[in-house]
């Protein structure tokens, strides 16, 4: 019997980071956008990063190929098809509207394509999915406020706001006003913090932005008081192990703080971040930590359960997914007993 992949929720994936080099080439040709090469393998060869910024430079440059609603639809659907294979039953997907606006693409085009892909994914792949609009921290708080205002006509097409891009030098405190406004609009709030920035960025995200989840958050392990706060409040961390290795946030996977975060009783989840760039989707990330840290089926089930617990799904839907995790665990235990 093959019980397949763990059912999971993916809570930290940038749709722009799922742009595989094959689709990149297709879209570049479709829209007459120049690329350094038209060979998908040669383009992938360029993905050697030393830190977050070295990745962001290529990631933003590649997004020039996204021009039409069809392009955004193709990007969204390609992720959902791959995610279904990875066991994803729920996806809360980041997107970076400011990048597309700067490229001259109206918000209606971005929402139109992505929302159509999500509808298709729901109907034909059985994945429940929603969008989280991210502000680019390097553009500052005023630009974030302008973006939120521009997105108000599309409020029924996203469930929350996030904060991403270059972390160090752009602390959460710059974004208090836009996060307060998002809260007043009834939106969920998450933020990247503690990826390259220190534990103080995580404290600020909690205290000043009122985030319900912390994206990455791995440097929280350096601050015992912060670990206690995260444990007591069961604030989820969306940890992306292959991303952390590729961007050298951790020197090796073996040195990753995941086991320490789990041992401290934190609500840790696993996601892929930018799978087209970091060598793997959520199933690959789960397999990597299972292998590296010798996680047993019960520990893997904890990661899968945490992902649904940390999601923004209604409680009844969470219970349904948690039952599916239990069923998968039982099947697996039967298989190996
Ligand atoms: N944008 C896309 N991926 C990101 C990451 N890992 N950190 C910050 N911003 C991002
Ligand atoms: Zn991210």
Short mmCIF file of C-alpha atoms and ligand atoms in Angstrom, two decimals:
data_model
loop_
_atom_site.label_atom_id
_atom_site.label_comp_id
_atom_site.label_asym_id
_atom_site.label_seq_id
_atom_site.Cartn_x
_atom_site.Cartn_y
_atom_site.Cartn_z
CA UNK A 1 0.00 0.00 0.00
CA UNK A 2 1.28 3.46 -0.87
CA UNK A 3 -0.27 6.04 1.43
CA UNK A 4 1.21 8.96 -0.58
CA UNK A 5 1.99 12.44 0.69
CA UNK A 6 0.90 14.04 3.95
CA UNK A 7 -2.19 16.25 3.61
CA UNK A 8 -0.94 19.76 4.43
CA UNK A 9 -1.72 23.45 4.34
CA UNK A 10 0.89 25.60 2.65
CA UNK A 11 0.92 28.97 4.41
CA UNK A 12 4.11 30.55 3.09
CA UNK A 13 4.46 30.51 -0.66
CA UNK A 14 4.96 33.53 -2.93
CA UNK A 15 3.12 32.90 -6.17
CA UNK A 16 5.86 34.84 -7.97
CA UNK A 17 8.39 32.43 -6.44
CA UNK A 18 6.69 29.49 -8.14
CA UNK A 19 7.63 30.78 -11.61
CA UNK A 20 9.59 27.81 -12.97
CA UNK A 21 12.18 28.59 -15.64
CA UNK A 22 10.15 26.65 -18.26
CA UNK A 23 7.14 28.96 -17.74
CA UNK A 24 9.50 31.95 -17.48
CA UNK A 25 10.77 31.21 -21.00
CA UNK A 26 7.24 30.61 -22.34
CA UNK A 27 6.01 33.94 -20.95
CA UNK A 28 9.13 35.83 -22.10
CA UNK A 29 8.56 34.56 -25.66
CA UNK A 30 4.82 35.26 -25.46
CA UNK A 31 5.40 38.86 -24.36
CA UNK A 32 8.69 39.64 -26.14
CA UNK A 33 10.58 40.21 -22.89
CA UNK A 34 14.37 39.68 -23.09
CA UNK A 35 16.00 37.09 -20.81
CA UNK A 36 19.70 36.36 -20.26
CA UNK A 37 19.04 32.90 -21.78
CA UNK A 38 16.09 30.98 -23.23
CA UNK A 39 17.33 27.65 -21.93
CA UNK A 40 15.44 26.76 -18.71
CA UNK A 41 18.38 24.76 -17.34
CA UNK A 42 20.86 27.57 -18.03
CA UNK A 43 18.54 30.03 -16.27
CA UNK A 44 18.29 27.73 -13.25
CA UNK A 45 22.09 27.58 -13.16
CA UNK A 46 22.06 31.32 -12.36
CA UNK A 47 20.20 30.64 -9.11
CA UNK A 48 23.16 30.67 -6.73
CA UNK A 49 22.38 32.96 -3.85
CA UNK A 50 24.49 34.32 -1.02
CA UNK A 51 21.72 36.08 0.90
CA UNK A 52 18.13 37.34 0.60
CA UNK A 53 19.01 40.37 -1.57
CA UNK A 54 20.97 38.30 -4.11
CA UNK A 55 17.79 36.24 -4.60
CA UNK A 56 15.41 39.22 -4.66
CA UNK A 57 17.41 40.88 -7.47
CA UNK A 58 16.78 37.93 -9.84
CA UNK A 59 13.25 37.26 -8.55
CA UNK A 60 12.07 40.84 -9.23
CA UNK A 61 13.83 40.99 -12.63
CA UNK A 62 12.11 37.78 -13.79
CA UNK A 63 8.67 39.21 -12.99
CA UNK A 64 8.90 41.49 -16.05
CA UNK A 65 7.54 38.54 -18.07
CA UNK A 66 4.13 38.73 -16.34
CA UNK A 67 2.02 41.08 -18.47
CA UNK A 68 -1.54 39.77 -18.96
CA UNK A 69 -4.36 38.19 -16.98
CA UNK A 70 -3.61 34.93 -18.81
CA UNK A 71 0.01 35.04 -17.56
CA UNK A 72 -1.12 35.36 -13.93
CA UNK A 73 -3.68 32.59 -14.47
CA UNK A 74 -1.02 30.29 -15.94
CA UNK A 75 1.34 31.04 -13.04
CA UNK A 76 -1.35 30.42 -10.40
CA UNK A 77 -2.65 27.24 -11.99
CA UNK A 78 0.84 25.77 -12.49
CA UNK A 79 1.51 26.18 -8.75
CA UNK A 80 -1.83 24.62 -7.78
CA UNK A 81 -1.29 21.61 -10.07
CA UNK A 82 2.14 20.99 -8.50
CA UNK A 83 0.79 21.71 -5.00
CA UNK A 84 -1.95 19.10 -5.43
CA UNK A 85 0.80 16.52 -6.09
CA UNK A 86 2.58 17.73 -2.94
CA UNK A 87 -0.50 16.94 -0.80
CA UNK A 88 -1.59 20.57 -0.38
CA UNK A 89 -5.28 20.81 0.57
CA UNK A 90 -5.20 24.44 1.64
CA UNK A 91 -2.95 27.24 0.32
CA UNK A 92 -2.71 30.80 1.64
CA UNK A 93 -0.73 32.38 -1.16
CA UNK A 94 1.33 35.59 -1.08
CA UNK A 95 1.53 37.96 -3.99
CA UNK A 96 3.51 41.19 -4.48
CA UNK A 97 1.21 43.72 -6.25
CA UNK A 98 3.72 46.59 -5.97
CA UNK A 99 6.15 44.78 -8.26
CA UNK A 100 3.48 44.37 -10.93
CA UNK A 101 2.19 47.94 -10.53
CA UNK A 102 5.77 49.18 -11.04
CA UNK A 103 5.86 47.10 -14.24
CA UNK A 104 2.73 48.92 -15.46
CA UNK A 105 0.29 46.06 -14.77
CA UNK A 106 -3.06 47.16 -13.29
CA UNK A 107 -4.29 45.44 -10.11
CA UNK A 108 -7.38 44.21 -11.99
CA UNK A 109 -5.12 42.14 -14.28
CA UNK A 110 -3.23 40.58 -11.35
CA UNK A 111 -6.38 39.78 -9.35
CA UNK A 112 -8.27 38.66 -12.47
CA UNK A 113 -5.71 36.00 -13.41
CA UNK A 114 -4.89 34.76 -9.90
CA UNK A 115 -8.50 34.61 -8.73
CA UNK A 116 -9.50 32.63 -11.82
CA UNK A 117 -6.67 30.15 -11.14
CA UNK A 118 -7.77 29.77 -7.51
CA UNK A 119 -11.36 29.10 -8.60
CA UNK A 120 -10.12 26.45 -11.03
CA UNK A 121 -7.94 24.92 -8.30
CA UNK A 122 -10.88 24.75 -5.92
CA UNK A 123 -13.22 23.20 -8.49
CA UNK A 124 -10.88 20.79 -10.28
CA UNK A 125 -8.02 20.06 -7.88
CA UNK A 126 -9.85 20.14 -4.55
CA UNK A 127 -7.50 22.78 -3.10
CA UNK A 128 -8.97 25.51 -0.95
CA UNK A 129 -6.87 28.61 -1.64
CA UNK A 130 -6.87 32.31 -0.84
CA UNK A 131 -4.56 35.27 -1.49
CA UNK A 132 -2.54 37.37 0.97
CA UNK A 133 -1.42 40.75 -0.37
CA UNK A 134 2.18 41.51 0.62
CA UNK A 135 3.74 44.94 0.98
CA UNK A 136 7.35 45.33 -0.12
CA UNK A 137 9.16 46.63 2.93
CA UNK A 138 11.94 48.31 0.90
CA UNK A 139 9.32 50.69 -0.59
CA UNK A 140 8.26 51.95 2.86
CA UNK A 141 5.04 52.60 4.77
CA UNK A 142 3.51 55.35 2.63
CA UNK A 143 3.71 53.19 -0.53
CA UNK A 144 2.17 50.29 1.39
CA UNK A 145 -0.76 52.49 2.45
CA UNK A 146 -1.26 53.63 -1.15
CA UNK A 147 -1.27 49.99 -2.28
CA UNK A 148 -3.82 48.96 0.33
CA UNK A 149 -6.09 51.84 -0.70
CA UNK A 150 -5.78 50.81 -4.36
CA UNK A 151 -6.69 47.22 -3.42
CA UNK A 152 -9.89 48.14 -1.56
CA UNK A 153 -12.08 47.54 -4.66
CA UNK A 154 -10.73 43.93 -4.62
CA UNK A 155 -11.31 43.26 -0.90
CA UNK A 156 -13.39 40.18 -1.69
CA UNK A 157 -10.37 38.64 -3.48
CA UNK A 158 -7.81 38.53 -0.64
CA UNK A 159 -8.02 37.52 3.01
CA UNK A 160 -5.04 39.26 4.54
CA UNK A 161 -1.89 41.32 4.26
CA UNK A 162 1.76 40.39 4.68
CA UNK A 163 5.16 42.03 4.66
CA UNK A 164 8.08 40.76 2.59
CA UNK A 165 11.23 41.77 0.63
CA UNK A 166 14.51 43.04 2.15
CA UNK A 167 14.20 42.74 5.91
CA UNK A 168 17.24 44.31 7.55
CA UNK A 169 16.92 48.11 7.67
CA UNK A 170 13.14 47.97 7.07
CA UNK A 171 11.67 47.06 10.48
CA UNK A 172 7.99 46.35 11.12
CA UNK A 173 7.67 49.72 12.91
CA UNK A 174 7.59 51.42 9.48
CA UNK A 175 4.28 49.68 8.71
CA UNK A 176 2.14 50.23 11.84
CA UNK A 177 -0.36 52.51 10.08
CA UNK A 178 -1.03 50.22 7.12
CA UNK A 179 -1.39 47.15 9.34
CA UNK A 180 -3.84 49.02 11.61
CA UNK A 181 -5.85 49.96 8.54
CA UNK A 182 -5.79 46.35 7.30
CA UNK A 183 -7.05 45.20 10.71
CA UNK A 184 -9.87 47.76 10.58
CA UNK A 185 -10.82 46.36 7.16
CA UNK A 186 -11.16 42.88 8.71
CA UNK A 187 -8.04 41.47 7.04
CA UNK A 188 -5.69 38.88 8.53
CA UNK A 189 -2.14 40.06 9.25
CA UNK A 190 1.16 38.19 8.85
CA UNK A 191 4.75 39.37 8.32
CA UNK A 192 8.16 38.03 7.40
CA UNK A 193 10.36 38.56 10.47
CA UNK A 194 13.40 36.88 11.91
CA UNK A 195 14.57 35.52 8.53
CA UNK A 196 17.70 37.70 8.27
CA UNK A 197 16.60 40.24 10.87
CA UNK A 198 17.05 39.50 14.56
CA UNK A 199 14.50 38.60 17.23
CA UNK A 200 13.73 42.33 17.70
CA UNK A 201 11.99 42.26 14.29
CA UNK A 202 9.75 39.43 15.51
CA UNK A 203 8.93 41.34 18.71
CA UNK A 204 7.98 44.39 16.62
CA UNK A 205 5.84 42.34 14.23
CA UNK A 206 3.89 40.97 17.20
CA UNK A 207 3.68 44.15 19.27
CA UNK A 208 3.32 46.84 16.60
CA UNK A 209 1.64 45.03 13.68
CA UNK A 210 -0.48 42.55 15.64
CA UNK A 211 0.47 39.70 13.32
CA UNK A 212 -1.33 36.38 13.71
CA UNK A 213 1.57 34.38 12.19
CA UNK A 214 5.26 35.03 11.73
CA UNK A 215 6.81 34.06 8.37
CA UNK A 216 10.19 32.37 8.92
CA UNK A 217 10.81 33.59 12.49
CA UNK A 218 13.77 31.23 12.82
CA UNK A 219 15.98 33.77 14.60
CA UNK A 220 13.43 33.82 17.44
CA UNK A 221 15.43 30.90 18.83
CA UNK A 222 18.13 33.42 19.87
CA UNK A 223 15.79 35.08 22.40
CA UNK A 224 14.39 32.87 25.21
CA UNK A 225 11.80 35.50 26.23
CA UNK A 226 10.50 35.63 22.66
CA UNK A 227 10.37 31.83 22.46
CA UNK A 228 8.24 31.84 25.60
CA UNK A 229 5.86 34.45 24.13
CA UNK A 230 5.51 32.47 20.87
CA UNK A 231 4.87 29.28 22.82
CA UNK A 232 2.40 30.81 25.30
CA UNK A 233 0.40 32.52 22.55
CA UNK A 234 0.89 29.62 20.10
CA UNK A 235 1.80 32.11 17.36
CA UNK A 236 2.58 29.98 14.29
CA UNK A 237 5.93 30.18 12.51
CA UNK A 238 5.87 29.36 8.79
CA UNK A 239 9.34 27.85 8.42
CA UNK A 240 10.86 27.23 4.98
CA UNK A 241 13.94 25.02 5.44
CA UNK A 242 15.18 24.79 1.84
CA UNK A 243 14.81 28.55 1.46
CA UNK A 244 16.83 29.13 4.63
CA UNK A 245 19.65 26.94 3.29
CA UNK A 246 19.61 28.52 -0.20
CA UNK A 247 19.68 32.08 1.19
CA UNK A 248 22.26 31.11 3.82
CA UNK A 249 20.03 32.07 6.73
CA UNK A 250 21.39 28.79 8.12
CA UNK A 251 24.80 27.39 7.09
CA UNK A 252 23.44 23.85 6.51
CA UNK A 253 20.13 22.05 6.90
CA UNK A 254 21.65 20.13 9.81
CA UNK A 255 22.27 23.43 11.60
CA UNK A 256 18.67 24.60 11.10
CA UNK A 257 16.86 25.55 14.34
CA UNK A 258 13.73 23.53 13.39
CA UNK A 259 14.31 20.77 16.00
CA UNK A 260 14.94 23.37 18.71
CA UNK A 261 11.80 25.32 17.74
CA UNK A 262 9.72 22.14 17.88
CA UNK A 263 11.28 21.03 21.16
CA UNK A 264 10.40 24.45 22.64
CA UNK A 265 6.72 23.73 21.94
CA UNK A 266 6.24 26.28 19.15
CA UNK A 267 3.52 25.93 16.52
CA UNK A 268 5.92 25.31 13.64
CA UNK A 269 4.69 24.71 10.09
CA UNK A 270 6.66 23.85 6.95
CA UNK A 271 6.32 25.66 3.61
CA UNK A 272 8.30 26.19 0.41
CA UNK A 273 8.59 30.05 0.17
CA UNK A 274 9.83 30.32 -3.48
CA UNK A 275 9.97 26.71 -4.68
CA UNK A 276 11.07 27.50 -8.26
CA UNK A 277 14.24 29.06 -6.84
CA UNK A 278 15.02 26.97 -3.77
CA UNK A 279 14.86 23.44 -5.15
CA UNK A 280 11.60 22.14 -3.82
CA UNK A 281 7.88 22.35 -3.08
CA UNK A 282 6.34 21.68 0.33
CA UNK A 283 6.59 17.89 -0.07
CA UNK A 284 10.32 18.29 -0.81
CA UNK A 285 10.75 20.52 2.25
CA UNK A 286 8.95 17.98 4.44
CA UNK A 287 11.01 15.12 3.02
CA UNK A 288 14.24 17.07 3.58
CA UNK A 289 13.59 17.70 7.28
CA UNK A 290 12.23 14.17 7.79
CA UNK A 291 15.48 12.78 6.41
CA UNK A 292 17.88 15.31 7.97
CA UNK A 293 16.43 15.13 11.48
CA UNK A 294 15.16 11.54 11.39
CA UNK A 295 11.59 12.66 12.16
CA UNK A 296 9.24 9.76 12.91
CA UNK A 297 5.65 9.51 11.57
CA UNK A 298 4.24 11.08 14.76
CA UNK A 299 6.54 14.10 14.40
CA UNK A 300 5.63 14.41 10.71
CA UNK A 301 1.94 14.25 11.69
CA UNK A 302 2.56 17.11 14.15
CA UNK A 303 3.96 19.25 11.30
CA UNK A 304 0.98 18.40 9.09
CA UNK A 305 -1.52 19.10 11.91
CA UNK A 306 0.21 22.38 12.77
CA UNK A 307 -0.19 23.57 9.19
CA UNK A 308 -3.98 23.28 9.36
CA UNK A 309 -4.14 24.66 12.92
CA UNK A 310 -2.15 27.70 11.81
CA UNK A 311 -4.32 28.30 8.74
CA UNK A 312 -7.09 30.88 8.49
CA UNK A 313 -9.69 28.20 7.74
CA UNK A 314 -12.93 28.04 9.77
CA UNK A 315 -12.74 25.59 12.72
CA UNK A 316 -15.04 23.00 11.11
CA UNK A 317 -12.79 22.82 8.04
CA UNK A 318 -9.69 22.57 10.21
CA UNK A 319 -11.27 19.57 11.99
CA UNK A 320 -11.97 17.86 8.67
CA UNK A 321 -8.33 18.27 7.57
CA UNK A 322 -6.99 17.20 10.99
CA UNK A 323 -9.02 13.98 10.64
CA UNK A 324 -7.37 13.42 7.24
CA UNK A 325 -3.93 13.78 8.87
CA UNK A 326 -4.91 11.20 11.52
CA UNK A 327 -6.09 8.86 8.78
CA UNK A 328 -2.83 9.28 6.89
CA UNK A 329 -0.83 8.60 10.04
CA UNK A 330 -2.82 5.42 10.76
CA UNK A 331 -2.28 4.20 7.18
CA UNK A 332 1.42 4.86 7.46
CA UNK A 333 1.75 3.10 10.81
CA UNK A 334 -0.15 0.07 9.44
CA UNK A 335 2.21 0.04 6.46
CA UNK A 336 5.41 0.00 8.55
CA UNK A 337 4.17 -2.28 11.38
N1 LIG B 1 9.88 37.60 -1.24
C1 LIG B 1 9.86 36.39 -1.78
N2 LIG B 1 10.51 35.52 -0.99
C2 LIG B 1 10.92 36.20 0.10
C3 LIG B 1 11.62 35.86 1.28
N3 LIG B 1 12.04 34.63 1.53
N4 LIG B 1 11.87 36.84 2.17
C4 LIG B 1 11.46 38.08 1.95
N5 LIG B 1 10.80 38.44 0.86
C5 LIG B 1 10.52 37.52 -0.06
ZN1 LIG B 2 8.73 34.33 2.03
#
